[in-house]
mmCIF file of C-alpha atoms in Angstrom:
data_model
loop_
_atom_site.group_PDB
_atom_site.id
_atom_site.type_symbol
_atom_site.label_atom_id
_atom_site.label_comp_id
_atom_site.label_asym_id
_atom_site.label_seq_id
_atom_site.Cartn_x
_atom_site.Cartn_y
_atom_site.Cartn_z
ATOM 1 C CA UNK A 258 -14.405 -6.267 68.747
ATOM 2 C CA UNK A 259 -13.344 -9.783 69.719
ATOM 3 C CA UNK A 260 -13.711 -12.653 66.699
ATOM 4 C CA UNK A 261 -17.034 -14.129 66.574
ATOM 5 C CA UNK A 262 -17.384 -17.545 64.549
ATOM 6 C CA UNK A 263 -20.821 -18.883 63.450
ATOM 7 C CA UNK A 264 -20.943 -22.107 61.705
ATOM 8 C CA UNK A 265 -24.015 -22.884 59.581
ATOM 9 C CA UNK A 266 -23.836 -26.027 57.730
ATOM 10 C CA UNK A 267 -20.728 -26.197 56.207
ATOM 11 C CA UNK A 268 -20.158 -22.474 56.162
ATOM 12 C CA UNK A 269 -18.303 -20.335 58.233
ATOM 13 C CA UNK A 270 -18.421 -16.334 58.734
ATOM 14 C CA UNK A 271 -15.404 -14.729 60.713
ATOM 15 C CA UNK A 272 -16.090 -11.461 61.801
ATOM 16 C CA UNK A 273 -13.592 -9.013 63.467
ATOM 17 C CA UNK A 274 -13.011 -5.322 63.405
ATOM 18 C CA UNK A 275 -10.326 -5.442 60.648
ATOM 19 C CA UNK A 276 -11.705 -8.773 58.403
ATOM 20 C CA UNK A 277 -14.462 -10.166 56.546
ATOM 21 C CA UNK A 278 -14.129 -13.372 55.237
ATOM 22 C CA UNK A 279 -16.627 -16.082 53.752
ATOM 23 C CA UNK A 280 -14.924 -18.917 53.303
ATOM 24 C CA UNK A 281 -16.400 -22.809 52.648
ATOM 25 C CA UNK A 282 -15.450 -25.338 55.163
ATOM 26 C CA UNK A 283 -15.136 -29.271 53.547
ATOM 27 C CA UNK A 284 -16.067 -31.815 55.369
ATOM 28 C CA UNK A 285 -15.106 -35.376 55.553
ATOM 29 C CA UNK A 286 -17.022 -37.340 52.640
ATOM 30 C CA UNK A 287 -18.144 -40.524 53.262
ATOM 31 C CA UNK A 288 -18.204 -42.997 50.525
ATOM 32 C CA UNK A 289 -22.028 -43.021 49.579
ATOM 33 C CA UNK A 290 -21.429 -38.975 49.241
ATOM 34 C CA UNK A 291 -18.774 -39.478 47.150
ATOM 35 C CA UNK A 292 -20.980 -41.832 45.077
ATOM 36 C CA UNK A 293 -23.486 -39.428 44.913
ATOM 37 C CA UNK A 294 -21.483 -36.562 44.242
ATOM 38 C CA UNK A 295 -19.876 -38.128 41.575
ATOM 39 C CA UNK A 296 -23.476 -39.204 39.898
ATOM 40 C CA UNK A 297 -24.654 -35.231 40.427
ATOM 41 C CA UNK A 298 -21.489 -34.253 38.631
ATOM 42 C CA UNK A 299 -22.225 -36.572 35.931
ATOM 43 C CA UNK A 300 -25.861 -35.446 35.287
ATOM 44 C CA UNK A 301 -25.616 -31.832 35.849
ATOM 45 C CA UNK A 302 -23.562 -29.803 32.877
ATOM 46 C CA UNK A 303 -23.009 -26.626 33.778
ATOM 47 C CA UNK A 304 -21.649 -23.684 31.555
ATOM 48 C CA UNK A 305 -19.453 -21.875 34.248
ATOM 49 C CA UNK A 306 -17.756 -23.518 37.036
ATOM 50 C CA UNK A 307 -19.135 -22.390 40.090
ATOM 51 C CA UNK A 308 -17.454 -23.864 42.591
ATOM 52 C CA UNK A 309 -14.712 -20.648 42.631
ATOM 53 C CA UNK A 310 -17.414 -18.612 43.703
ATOM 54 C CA UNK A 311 -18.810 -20.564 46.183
ATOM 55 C CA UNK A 312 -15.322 -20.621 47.857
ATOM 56 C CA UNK A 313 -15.017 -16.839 47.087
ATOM 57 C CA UNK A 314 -13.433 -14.729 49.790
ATOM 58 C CA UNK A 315 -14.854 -11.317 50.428
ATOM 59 C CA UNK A 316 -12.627 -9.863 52.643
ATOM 60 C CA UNK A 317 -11.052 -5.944 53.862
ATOM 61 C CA UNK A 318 -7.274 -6.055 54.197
ATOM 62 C CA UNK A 319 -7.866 -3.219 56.711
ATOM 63 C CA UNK A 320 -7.007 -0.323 54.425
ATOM 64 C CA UNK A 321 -10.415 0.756 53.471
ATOM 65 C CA UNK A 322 -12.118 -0.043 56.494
ATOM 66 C CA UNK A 323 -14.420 2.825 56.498
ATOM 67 C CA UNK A 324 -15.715 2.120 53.484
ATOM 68 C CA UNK A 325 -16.249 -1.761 54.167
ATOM 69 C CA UNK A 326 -18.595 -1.300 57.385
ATOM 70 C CA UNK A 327 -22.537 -0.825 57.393
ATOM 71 C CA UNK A 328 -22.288 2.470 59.250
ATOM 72 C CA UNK A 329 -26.111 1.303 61.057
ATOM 73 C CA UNK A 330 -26.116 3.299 63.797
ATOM 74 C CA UNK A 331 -24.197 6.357 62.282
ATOM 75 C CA UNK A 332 -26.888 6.250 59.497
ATOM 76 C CA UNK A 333 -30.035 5.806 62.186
ATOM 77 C CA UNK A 334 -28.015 9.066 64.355
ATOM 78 C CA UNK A 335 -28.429 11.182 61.484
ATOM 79 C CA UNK A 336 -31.835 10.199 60.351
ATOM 80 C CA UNK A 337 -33.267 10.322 63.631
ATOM 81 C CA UNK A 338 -31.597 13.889 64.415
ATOM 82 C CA UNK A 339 -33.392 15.236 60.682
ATOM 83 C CA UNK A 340 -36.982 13.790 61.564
ATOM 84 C CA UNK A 341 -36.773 15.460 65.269
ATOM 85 C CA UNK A 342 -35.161 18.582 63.919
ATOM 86 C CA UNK A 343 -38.859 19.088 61.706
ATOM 87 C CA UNK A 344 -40.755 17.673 64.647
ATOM 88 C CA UNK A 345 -39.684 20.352 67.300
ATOM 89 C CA UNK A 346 -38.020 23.060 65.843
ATOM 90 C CA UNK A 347 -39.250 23.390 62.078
ATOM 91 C CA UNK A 348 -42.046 25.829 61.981
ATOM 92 C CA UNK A 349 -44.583 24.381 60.229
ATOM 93 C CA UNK A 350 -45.731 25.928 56.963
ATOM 94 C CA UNK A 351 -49.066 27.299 55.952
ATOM 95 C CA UNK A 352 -51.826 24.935 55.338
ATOM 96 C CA UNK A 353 -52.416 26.613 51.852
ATOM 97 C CA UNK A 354 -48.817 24.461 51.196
ATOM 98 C CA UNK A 355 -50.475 21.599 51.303
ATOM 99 C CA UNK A 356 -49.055 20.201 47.961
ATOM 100 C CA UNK A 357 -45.249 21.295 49.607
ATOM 101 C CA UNK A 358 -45.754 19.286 52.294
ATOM 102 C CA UNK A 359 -46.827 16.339 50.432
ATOM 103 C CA UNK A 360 -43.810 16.353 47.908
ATOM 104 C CA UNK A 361 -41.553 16.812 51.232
ATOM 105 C CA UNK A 362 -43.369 13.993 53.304
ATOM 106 C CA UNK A 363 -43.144 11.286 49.956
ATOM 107 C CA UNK A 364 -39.443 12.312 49.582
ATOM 108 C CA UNK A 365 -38.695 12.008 53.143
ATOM 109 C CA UNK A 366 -40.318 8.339 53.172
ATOM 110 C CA UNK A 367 -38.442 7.603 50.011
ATOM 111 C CA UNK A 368 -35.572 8.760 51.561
ATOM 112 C CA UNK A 369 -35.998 6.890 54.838
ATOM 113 C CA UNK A 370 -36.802 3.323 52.859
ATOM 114 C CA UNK A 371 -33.413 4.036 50.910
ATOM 115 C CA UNK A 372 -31.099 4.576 53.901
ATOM 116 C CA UNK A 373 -33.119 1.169 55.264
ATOM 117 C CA UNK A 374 -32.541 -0.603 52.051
ATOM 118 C CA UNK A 375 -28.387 0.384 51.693
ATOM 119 C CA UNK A 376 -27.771 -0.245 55.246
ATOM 120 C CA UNK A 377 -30.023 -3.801 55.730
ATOM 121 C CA UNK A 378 -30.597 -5.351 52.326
ATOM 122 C CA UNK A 379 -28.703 -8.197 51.684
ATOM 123 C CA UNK A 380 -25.742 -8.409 49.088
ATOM 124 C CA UNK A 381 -26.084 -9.406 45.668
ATOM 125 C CA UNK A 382 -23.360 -10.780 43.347
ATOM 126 C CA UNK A 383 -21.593 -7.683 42.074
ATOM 127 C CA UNK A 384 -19.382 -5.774 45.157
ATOM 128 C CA UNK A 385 -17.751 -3.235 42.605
ATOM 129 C CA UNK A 386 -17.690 -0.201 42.882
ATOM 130 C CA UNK A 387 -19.389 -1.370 46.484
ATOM 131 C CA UNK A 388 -22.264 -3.130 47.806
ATOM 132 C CA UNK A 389 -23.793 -0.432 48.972
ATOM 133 C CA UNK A 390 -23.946 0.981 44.920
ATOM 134 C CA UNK A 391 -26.164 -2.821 44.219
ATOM 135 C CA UNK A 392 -28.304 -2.258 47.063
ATOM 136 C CA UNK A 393 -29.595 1.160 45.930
ATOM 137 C CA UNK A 394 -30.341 -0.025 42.948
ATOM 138 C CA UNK A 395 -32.505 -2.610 44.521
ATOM 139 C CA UNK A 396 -34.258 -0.063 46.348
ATOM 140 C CA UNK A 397 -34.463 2.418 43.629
ATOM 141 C CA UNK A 398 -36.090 -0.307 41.319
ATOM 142 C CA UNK A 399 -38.654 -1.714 44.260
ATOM 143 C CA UNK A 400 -40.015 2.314 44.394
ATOM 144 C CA UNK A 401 -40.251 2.386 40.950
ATOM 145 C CA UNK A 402 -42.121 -0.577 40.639
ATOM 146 C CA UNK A 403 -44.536 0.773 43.581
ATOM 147 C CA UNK A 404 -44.993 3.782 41.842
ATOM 148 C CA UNK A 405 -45.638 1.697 38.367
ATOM 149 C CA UNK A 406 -48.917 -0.137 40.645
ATOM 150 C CA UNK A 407 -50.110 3.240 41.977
ATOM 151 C CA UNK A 408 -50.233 4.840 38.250
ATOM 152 C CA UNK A 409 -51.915 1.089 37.367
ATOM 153 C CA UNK A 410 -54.977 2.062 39.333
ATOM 154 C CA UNK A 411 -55.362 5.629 37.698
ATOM 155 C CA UNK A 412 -56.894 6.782 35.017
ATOM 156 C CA UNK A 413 -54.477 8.309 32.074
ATOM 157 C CA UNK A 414 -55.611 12.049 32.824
ATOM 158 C CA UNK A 415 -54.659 11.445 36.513
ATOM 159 C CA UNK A 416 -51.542 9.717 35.661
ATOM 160 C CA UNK A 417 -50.418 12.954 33.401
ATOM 161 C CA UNK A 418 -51.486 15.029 35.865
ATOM 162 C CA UNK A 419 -49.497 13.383 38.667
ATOM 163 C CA UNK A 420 -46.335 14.166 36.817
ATOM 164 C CA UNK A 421 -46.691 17.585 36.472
ATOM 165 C CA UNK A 422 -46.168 17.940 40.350
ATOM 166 C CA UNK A 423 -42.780 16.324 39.375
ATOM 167 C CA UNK A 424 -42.319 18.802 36.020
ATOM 168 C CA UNK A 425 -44.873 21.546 35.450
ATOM 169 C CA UNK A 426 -44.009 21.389 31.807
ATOM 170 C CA UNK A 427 -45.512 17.775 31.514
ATOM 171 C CA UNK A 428 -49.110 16.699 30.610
ATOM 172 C CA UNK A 429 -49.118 18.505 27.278
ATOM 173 C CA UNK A 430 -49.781 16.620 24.626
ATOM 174 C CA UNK A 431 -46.469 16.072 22.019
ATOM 175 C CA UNK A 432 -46.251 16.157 18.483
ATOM 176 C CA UNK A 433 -45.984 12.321 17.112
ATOM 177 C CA UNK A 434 -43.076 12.046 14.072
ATOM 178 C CA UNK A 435 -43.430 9.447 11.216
ATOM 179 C CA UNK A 436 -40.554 8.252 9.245
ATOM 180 C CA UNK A 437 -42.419 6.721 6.764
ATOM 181 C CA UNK A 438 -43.720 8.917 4.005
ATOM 182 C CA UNK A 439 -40.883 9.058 0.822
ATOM 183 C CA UNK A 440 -38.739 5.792 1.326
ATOM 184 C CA UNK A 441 -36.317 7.183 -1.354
ATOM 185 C CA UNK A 442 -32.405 6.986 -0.969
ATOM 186 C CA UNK A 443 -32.168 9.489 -3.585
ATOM 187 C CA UNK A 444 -34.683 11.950 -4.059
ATOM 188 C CA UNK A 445 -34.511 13.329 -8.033
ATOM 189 C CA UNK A 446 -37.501 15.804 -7.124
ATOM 190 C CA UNK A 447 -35.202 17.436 -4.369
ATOM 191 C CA UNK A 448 -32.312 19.006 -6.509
ATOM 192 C CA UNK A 449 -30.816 21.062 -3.591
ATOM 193 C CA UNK A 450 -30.892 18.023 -1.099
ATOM 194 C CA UNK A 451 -31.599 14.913 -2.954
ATOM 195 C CA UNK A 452 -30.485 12.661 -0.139
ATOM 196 C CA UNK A 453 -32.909 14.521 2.024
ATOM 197 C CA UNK A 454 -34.316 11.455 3.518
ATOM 198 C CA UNK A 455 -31.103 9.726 4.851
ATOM 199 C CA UNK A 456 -30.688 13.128 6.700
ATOM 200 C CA UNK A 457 -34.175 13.525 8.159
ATOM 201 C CA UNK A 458 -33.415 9.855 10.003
ATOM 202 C CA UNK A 459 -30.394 10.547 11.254
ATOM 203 C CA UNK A 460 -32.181 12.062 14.807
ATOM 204 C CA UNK A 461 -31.440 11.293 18.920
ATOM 205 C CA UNK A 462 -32.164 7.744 18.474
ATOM 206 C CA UNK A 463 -29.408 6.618 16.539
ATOM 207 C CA UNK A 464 -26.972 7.105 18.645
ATOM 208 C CA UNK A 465 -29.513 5.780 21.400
ATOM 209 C CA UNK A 466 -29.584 3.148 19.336
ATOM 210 C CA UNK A 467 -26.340 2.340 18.981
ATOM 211 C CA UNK A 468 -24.829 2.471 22.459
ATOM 212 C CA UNK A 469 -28.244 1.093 23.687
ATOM 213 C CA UNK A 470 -27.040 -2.162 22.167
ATOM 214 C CA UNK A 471 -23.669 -1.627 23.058
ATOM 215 C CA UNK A 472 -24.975 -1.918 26.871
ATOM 216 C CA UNK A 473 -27.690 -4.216 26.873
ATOM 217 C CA UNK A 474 -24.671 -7.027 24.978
ATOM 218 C CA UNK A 475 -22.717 -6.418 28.670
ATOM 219 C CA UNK A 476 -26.237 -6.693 30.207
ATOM 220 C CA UNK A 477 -26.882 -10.235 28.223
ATOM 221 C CA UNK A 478 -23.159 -11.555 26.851
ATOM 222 C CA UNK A 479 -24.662 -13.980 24.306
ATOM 223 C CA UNK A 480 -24.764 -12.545 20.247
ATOM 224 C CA UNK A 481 -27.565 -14.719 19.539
ATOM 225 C CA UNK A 482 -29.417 -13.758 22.062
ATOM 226 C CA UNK A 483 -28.715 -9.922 21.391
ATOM 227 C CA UNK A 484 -29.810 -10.662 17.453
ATOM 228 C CA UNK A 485 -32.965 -11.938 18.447
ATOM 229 C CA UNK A 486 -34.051 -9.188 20.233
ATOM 230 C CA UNK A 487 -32.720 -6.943 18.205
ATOM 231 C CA UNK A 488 -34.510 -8.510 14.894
ATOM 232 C CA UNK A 489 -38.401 -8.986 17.007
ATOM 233 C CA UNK A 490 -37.782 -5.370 17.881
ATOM 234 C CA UNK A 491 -38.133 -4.279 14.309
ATOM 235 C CA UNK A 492 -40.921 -6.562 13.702
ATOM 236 C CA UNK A 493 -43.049 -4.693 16.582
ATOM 237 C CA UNK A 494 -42.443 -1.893 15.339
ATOM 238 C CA UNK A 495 -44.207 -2.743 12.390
ATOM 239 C CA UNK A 496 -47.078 -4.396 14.472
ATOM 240 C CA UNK A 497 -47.448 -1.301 16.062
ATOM 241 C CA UNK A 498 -46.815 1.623 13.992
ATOM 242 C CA UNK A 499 -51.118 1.681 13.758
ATOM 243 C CA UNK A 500 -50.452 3.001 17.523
ATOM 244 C CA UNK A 501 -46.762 4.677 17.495
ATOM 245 C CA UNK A 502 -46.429 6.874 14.634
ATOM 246 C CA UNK A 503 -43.043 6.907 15.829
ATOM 247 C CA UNK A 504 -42.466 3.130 14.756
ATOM 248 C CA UNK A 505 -43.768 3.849 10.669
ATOM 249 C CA UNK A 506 -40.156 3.933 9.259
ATOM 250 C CA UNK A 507 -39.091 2.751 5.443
ATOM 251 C CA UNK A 508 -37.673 -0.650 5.321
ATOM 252 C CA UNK A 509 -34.393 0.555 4.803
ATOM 253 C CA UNK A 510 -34.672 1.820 8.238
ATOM 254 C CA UNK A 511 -35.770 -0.729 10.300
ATOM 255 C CA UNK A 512 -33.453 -3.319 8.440
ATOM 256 C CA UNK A 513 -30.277 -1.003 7.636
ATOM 257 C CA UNK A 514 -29.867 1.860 9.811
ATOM 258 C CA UNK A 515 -31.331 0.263 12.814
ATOM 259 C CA UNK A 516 -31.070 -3.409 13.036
ATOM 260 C CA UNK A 517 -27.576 -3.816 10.708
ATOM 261 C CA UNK A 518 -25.681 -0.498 11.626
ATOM 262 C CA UNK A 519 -27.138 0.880 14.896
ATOM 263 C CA UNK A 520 -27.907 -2.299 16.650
ATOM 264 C CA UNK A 521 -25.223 -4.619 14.914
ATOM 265 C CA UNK A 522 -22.157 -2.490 15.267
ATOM 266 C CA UNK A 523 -23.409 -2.147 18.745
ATOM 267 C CA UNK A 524 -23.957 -5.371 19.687
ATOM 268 C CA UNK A 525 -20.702 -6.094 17.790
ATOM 269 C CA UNK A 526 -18.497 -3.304 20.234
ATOM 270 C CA UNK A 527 -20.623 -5.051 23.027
ATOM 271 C CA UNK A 528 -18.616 -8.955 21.974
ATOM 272 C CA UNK A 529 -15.688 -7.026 22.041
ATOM 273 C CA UNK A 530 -15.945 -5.910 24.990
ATOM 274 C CA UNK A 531 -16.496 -9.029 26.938
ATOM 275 C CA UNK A 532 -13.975 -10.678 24.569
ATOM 276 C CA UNK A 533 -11.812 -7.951 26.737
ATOM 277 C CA UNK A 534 -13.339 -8.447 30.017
ATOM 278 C CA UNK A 535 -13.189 -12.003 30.152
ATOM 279 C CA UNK A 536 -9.399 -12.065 29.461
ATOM 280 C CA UNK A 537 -8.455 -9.301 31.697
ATOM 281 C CA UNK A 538 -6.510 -10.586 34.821
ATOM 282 C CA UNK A 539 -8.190 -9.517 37.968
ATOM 283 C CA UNK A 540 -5.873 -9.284 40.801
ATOM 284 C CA UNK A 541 -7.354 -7.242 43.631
ATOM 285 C CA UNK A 542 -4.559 -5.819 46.279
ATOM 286 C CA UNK A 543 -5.043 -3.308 48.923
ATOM 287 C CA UNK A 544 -4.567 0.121 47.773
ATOM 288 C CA UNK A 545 -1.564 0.702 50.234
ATOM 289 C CA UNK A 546 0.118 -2.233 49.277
ATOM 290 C CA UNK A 547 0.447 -0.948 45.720
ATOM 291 C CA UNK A 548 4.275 0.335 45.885
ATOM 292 C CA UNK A 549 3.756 3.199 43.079
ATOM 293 C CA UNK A 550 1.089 5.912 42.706
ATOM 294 C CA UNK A 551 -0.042 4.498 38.623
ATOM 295 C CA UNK A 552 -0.701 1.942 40.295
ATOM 296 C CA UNK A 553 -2.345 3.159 43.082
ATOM 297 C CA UNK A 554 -4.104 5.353 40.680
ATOM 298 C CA UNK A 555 -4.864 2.231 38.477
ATOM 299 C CA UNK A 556 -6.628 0.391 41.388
ATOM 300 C CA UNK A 557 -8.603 3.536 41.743
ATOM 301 C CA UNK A 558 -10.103 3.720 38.527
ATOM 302 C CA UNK A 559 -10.320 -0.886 38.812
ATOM 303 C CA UNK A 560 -12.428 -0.443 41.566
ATOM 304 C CA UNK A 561 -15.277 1.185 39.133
ATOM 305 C CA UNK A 562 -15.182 -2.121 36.948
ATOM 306 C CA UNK A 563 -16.183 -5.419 37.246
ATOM 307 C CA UNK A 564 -14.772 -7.808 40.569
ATOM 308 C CA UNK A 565 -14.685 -10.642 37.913
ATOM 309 C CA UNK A 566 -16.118 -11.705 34.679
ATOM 310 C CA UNK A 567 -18.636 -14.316 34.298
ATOM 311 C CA UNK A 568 -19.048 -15.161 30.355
ATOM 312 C CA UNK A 569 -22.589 -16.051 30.021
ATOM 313 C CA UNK A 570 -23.750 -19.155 27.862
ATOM 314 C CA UNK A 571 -27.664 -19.332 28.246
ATOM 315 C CA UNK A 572 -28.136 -22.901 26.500
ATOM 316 C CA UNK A 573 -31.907 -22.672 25.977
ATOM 317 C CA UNK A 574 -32.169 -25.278 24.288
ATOM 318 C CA UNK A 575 -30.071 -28.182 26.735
ATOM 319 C CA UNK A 576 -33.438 -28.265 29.003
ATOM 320 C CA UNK A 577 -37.300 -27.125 29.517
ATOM 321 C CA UNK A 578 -36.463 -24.490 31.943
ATOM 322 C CA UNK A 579 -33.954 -22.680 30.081
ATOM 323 C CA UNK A 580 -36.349 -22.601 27.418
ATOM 324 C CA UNK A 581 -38.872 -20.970 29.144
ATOM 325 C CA UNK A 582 -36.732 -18.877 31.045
ATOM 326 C CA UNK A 583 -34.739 -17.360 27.598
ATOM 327 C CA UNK A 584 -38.421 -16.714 26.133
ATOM 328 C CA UNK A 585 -39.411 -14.685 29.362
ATOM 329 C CA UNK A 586 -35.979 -12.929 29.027
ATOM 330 C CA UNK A 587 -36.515 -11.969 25.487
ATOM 331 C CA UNK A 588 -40.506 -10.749 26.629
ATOM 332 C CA UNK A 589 -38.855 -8.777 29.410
ATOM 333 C CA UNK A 590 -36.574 -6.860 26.769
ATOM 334 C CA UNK A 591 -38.742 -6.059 24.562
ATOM 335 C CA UNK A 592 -41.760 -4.982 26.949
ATOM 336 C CA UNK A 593 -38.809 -2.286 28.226
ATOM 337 C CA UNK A 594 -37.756 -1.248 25.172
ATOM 338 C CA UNK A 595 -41.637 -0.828 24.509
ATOM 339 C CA UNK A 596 -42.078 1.053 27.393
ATOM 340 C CA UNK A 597 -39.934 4.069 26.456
ATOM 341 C CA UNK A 598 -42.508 4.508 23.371
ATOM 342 C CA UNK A 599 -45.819 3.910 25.158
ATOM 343 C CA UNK A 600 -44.643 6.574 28.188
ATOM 344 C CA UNK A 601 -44.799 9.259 25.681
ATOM 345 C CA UNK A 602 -47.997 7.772 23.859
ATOM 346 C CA UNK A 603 -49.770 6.973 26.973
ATOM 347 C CA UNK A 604 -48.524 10.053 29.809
ATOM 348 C CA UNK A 605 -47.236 12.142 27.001
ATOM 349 C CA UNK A 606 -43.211 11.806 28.105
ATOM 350 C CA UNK A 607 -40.975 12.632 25.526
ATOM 351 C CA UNK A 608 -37.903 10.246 25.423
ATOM 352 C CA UNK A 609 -35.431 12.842 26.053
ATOM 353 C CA UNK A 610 -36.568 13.688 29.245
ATOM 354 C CA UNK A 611 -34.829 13.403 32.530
ATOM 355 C CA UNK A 612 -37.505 11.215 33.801
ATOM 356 C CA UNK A 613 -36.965 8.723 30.746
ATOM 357 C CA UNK A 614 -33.466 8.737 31.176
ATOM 358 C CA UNK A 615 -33.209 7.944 34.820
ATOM 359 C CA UNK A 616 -35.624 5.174 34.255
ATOM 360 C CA UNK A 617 -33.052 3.867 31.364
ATOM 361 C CA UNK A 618 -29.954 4.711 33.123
ATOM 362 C CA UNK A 619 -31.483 2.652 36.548
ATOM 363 C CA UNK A 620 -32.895 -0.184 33.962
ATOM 364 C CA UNK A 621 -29.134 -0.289 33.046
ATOM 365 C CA UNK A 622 -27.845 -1.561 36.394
ATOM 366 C CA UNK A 623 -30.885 -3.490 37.743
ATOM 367 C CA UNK A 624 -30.618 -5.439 34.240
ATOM 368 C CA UNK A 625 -27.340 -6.017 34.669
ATOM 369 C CA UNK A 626 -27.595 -7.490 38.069
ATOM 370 C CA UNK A 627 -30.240 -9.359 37.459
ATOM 371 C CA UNK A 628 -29.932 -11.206 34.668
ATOM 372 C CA UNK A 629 -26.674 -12.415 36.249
ATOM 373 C CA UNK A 630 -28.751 -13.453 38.786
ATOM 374 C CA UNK A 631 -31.339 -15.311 36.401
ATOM 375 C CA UNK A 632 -27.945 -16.995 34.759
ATOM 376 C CA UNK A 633 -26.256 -18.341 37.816
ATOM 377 C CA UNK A 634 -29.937 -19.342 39.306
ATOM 378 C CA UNK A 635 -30.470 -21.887 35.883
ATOM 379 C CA UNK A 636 -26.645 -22.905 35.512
ATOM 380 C CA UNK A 637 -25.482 -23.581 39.359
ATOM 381 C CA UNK A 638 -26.848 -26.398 40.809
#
């Protein structure tokens, strides 16, 4: 393919069959730009210096060049080869199937929207592992948001009843678990087991707890922040405990076990490790120009982490809109965390189940994209 150059505004893209490239063209400043420059520069504090990644070059060195293309047309090929293939020469099924072919026809539209989404969607900020990885989230999160409308205009029995065509063993209702009760450390009246208590807490969601943290401080890199969310957690819990049985715990608890050990100690491995990924050099060379196999092997296993590190400093108090938009953040937390509870109160889904955990494992890395979205929208000018 010969080099094609567009040039909007003062950017440039090169595109060839080998090379990608991004790259920010200057232009000659005249002296009231300068001026003006200079007064923007003055006004606007920023917490991270942007102007790196506005240069940033995105580029293949040629040695993965496979894995750098869109693949459009080898993607529409295949999908348009499956969708004849059960147009002419499936034999269709019985009409007593009818609830077969409706599974088949939503996953087949899911499906389709995906392979639309990966191929056409626009990049975000993270390109580790790939793009591609980023985009499917996007597209995994818009379904799930679609399907979060539909189940807004049903009634509860219908909504429970819609996911038992997903798991047969749903819509039963579950057994609800309150920690409250005896609040004792030590339990005199229990001879064989006086510490009874400290045992019957110690369930699933402490580790849940713990390396929940330990992934939502990557997600938000800022303690305070973390703390805060942490701490009006516990206080909703007791707000709501008259709903959640779940949420009636003793005080030592919410305040000990969850919010100092659990949560802190996670939220403390969490400052760690950004301390760590915000001091790690990134240096990213083509795999075949990496003379030994470690490191070849090493670049392998880099290409899983982060491109680069942006430490976050939210400042919500330097300006109005960072105000607001830290409140909404901490809202947005805590309605999610919330959510896990009210699934199994409201369409009776115990938090252990696959359903649950996709939803928290896909809440993982559309929060983490997105809330380095939110950052770089309020701090780059």
């Amino acid at each position: 393919m010969s080099e094609q150059t567009h040039n909007r505004g003062n950017i440039i893209f090169s595109l060839n069959s080998n090379i990608i490239r991004y790259e920010e063209v200057e232009e000659e400043p005249t002296h009231n730009q300068n001026e003006k420059n200079t007064q923007e520069k003055n006004q606007l504090q920023t917490a991270h210096d942007w102007k790196p990644y506005r240069a940033l070059r995105v580029f293949d060195d040629g040695t993965q060049t496979f894995f750098w293309r869109a693949h459009t047309l080898t993607v529409l090929f295949f999908m348009s080869c499956c969708l004849v293939y059960v147009a002419i020469f499936e034999q269709s099924t019985s009409s007593l199937d009818t609830d077969y072919n409706v599974k088949r026809g939503l996953i087949a539209v899911v499906v389709v929207f995906i392979l639309f989404g990966i191929t056409q969607i626009p990049d975000g900020p993270f390109i580790r592992p790939h793009p591609a990885l980023w985009r499917l989230v996007l597209c995994l999160t818009i379904i799930y948001e679609m399907a979060l409308i539909y189940i807004l205009f049903q009634t509860p029995d219908d909504a429970r009843k819609l996911l038992t065509h997903i798991d047969p063993a749903l819509g039963k209702p579950l057994e609800e678990k309150s920690y409250g009760g005896n609040c004792r450390l030590y339990d005199p009246d229990q001879s064989n087991d006086p510490f009874h208590n400290i045992y019957d807490k110690l369930d699933i969601f402490v580790p849940t707890h713990f390396f929940g943290w330990w992934l939502k401080t990557l997600i938000i890199r800022d303690w305070w922040l973390c703390t805060v969310i942490s701490i009006m957690f516990e206080l909703l819990e007791y707000t709501l405990e008259h709903q959640l049985p779940n949420f009636s715990e003793c005080w030592w608890d919410h305040w000990i076990l969850d919010a100092l050990l659990c949560n802190g100690f996670g939220i403390y491995l969490g400052m760690h490790s950004l301390k760590y990924l915000s001091m790690k050099p990134y240096d990213w060379r083509g795999l075949w120009n990496i003379p030994t196999y470690r490191g070849k092997l090493k670049r392998i296993v880099a290409q899983f982490g982060p491109h680069s590190w942006v430490q976050f400093d939210w400042r919500p108090f330097s300006s109005f809109d960072r105000w607001i938009a830290t409140i909404l953040i901490v809202i947005t937390m805590l309605v999610a965390e919330l959510n896990t509870f009210y699934l199994k109160y409201v369409l009776w889904l115990e938090p252990p189940h696959i359903l649950n955990l996709t939803r928290l494992i896909l809440f993982v890395f559309a929060g983490a994209v997105g809330l380095r979205e939110i950052f770089q929208y309020l701090d780059d000018p």
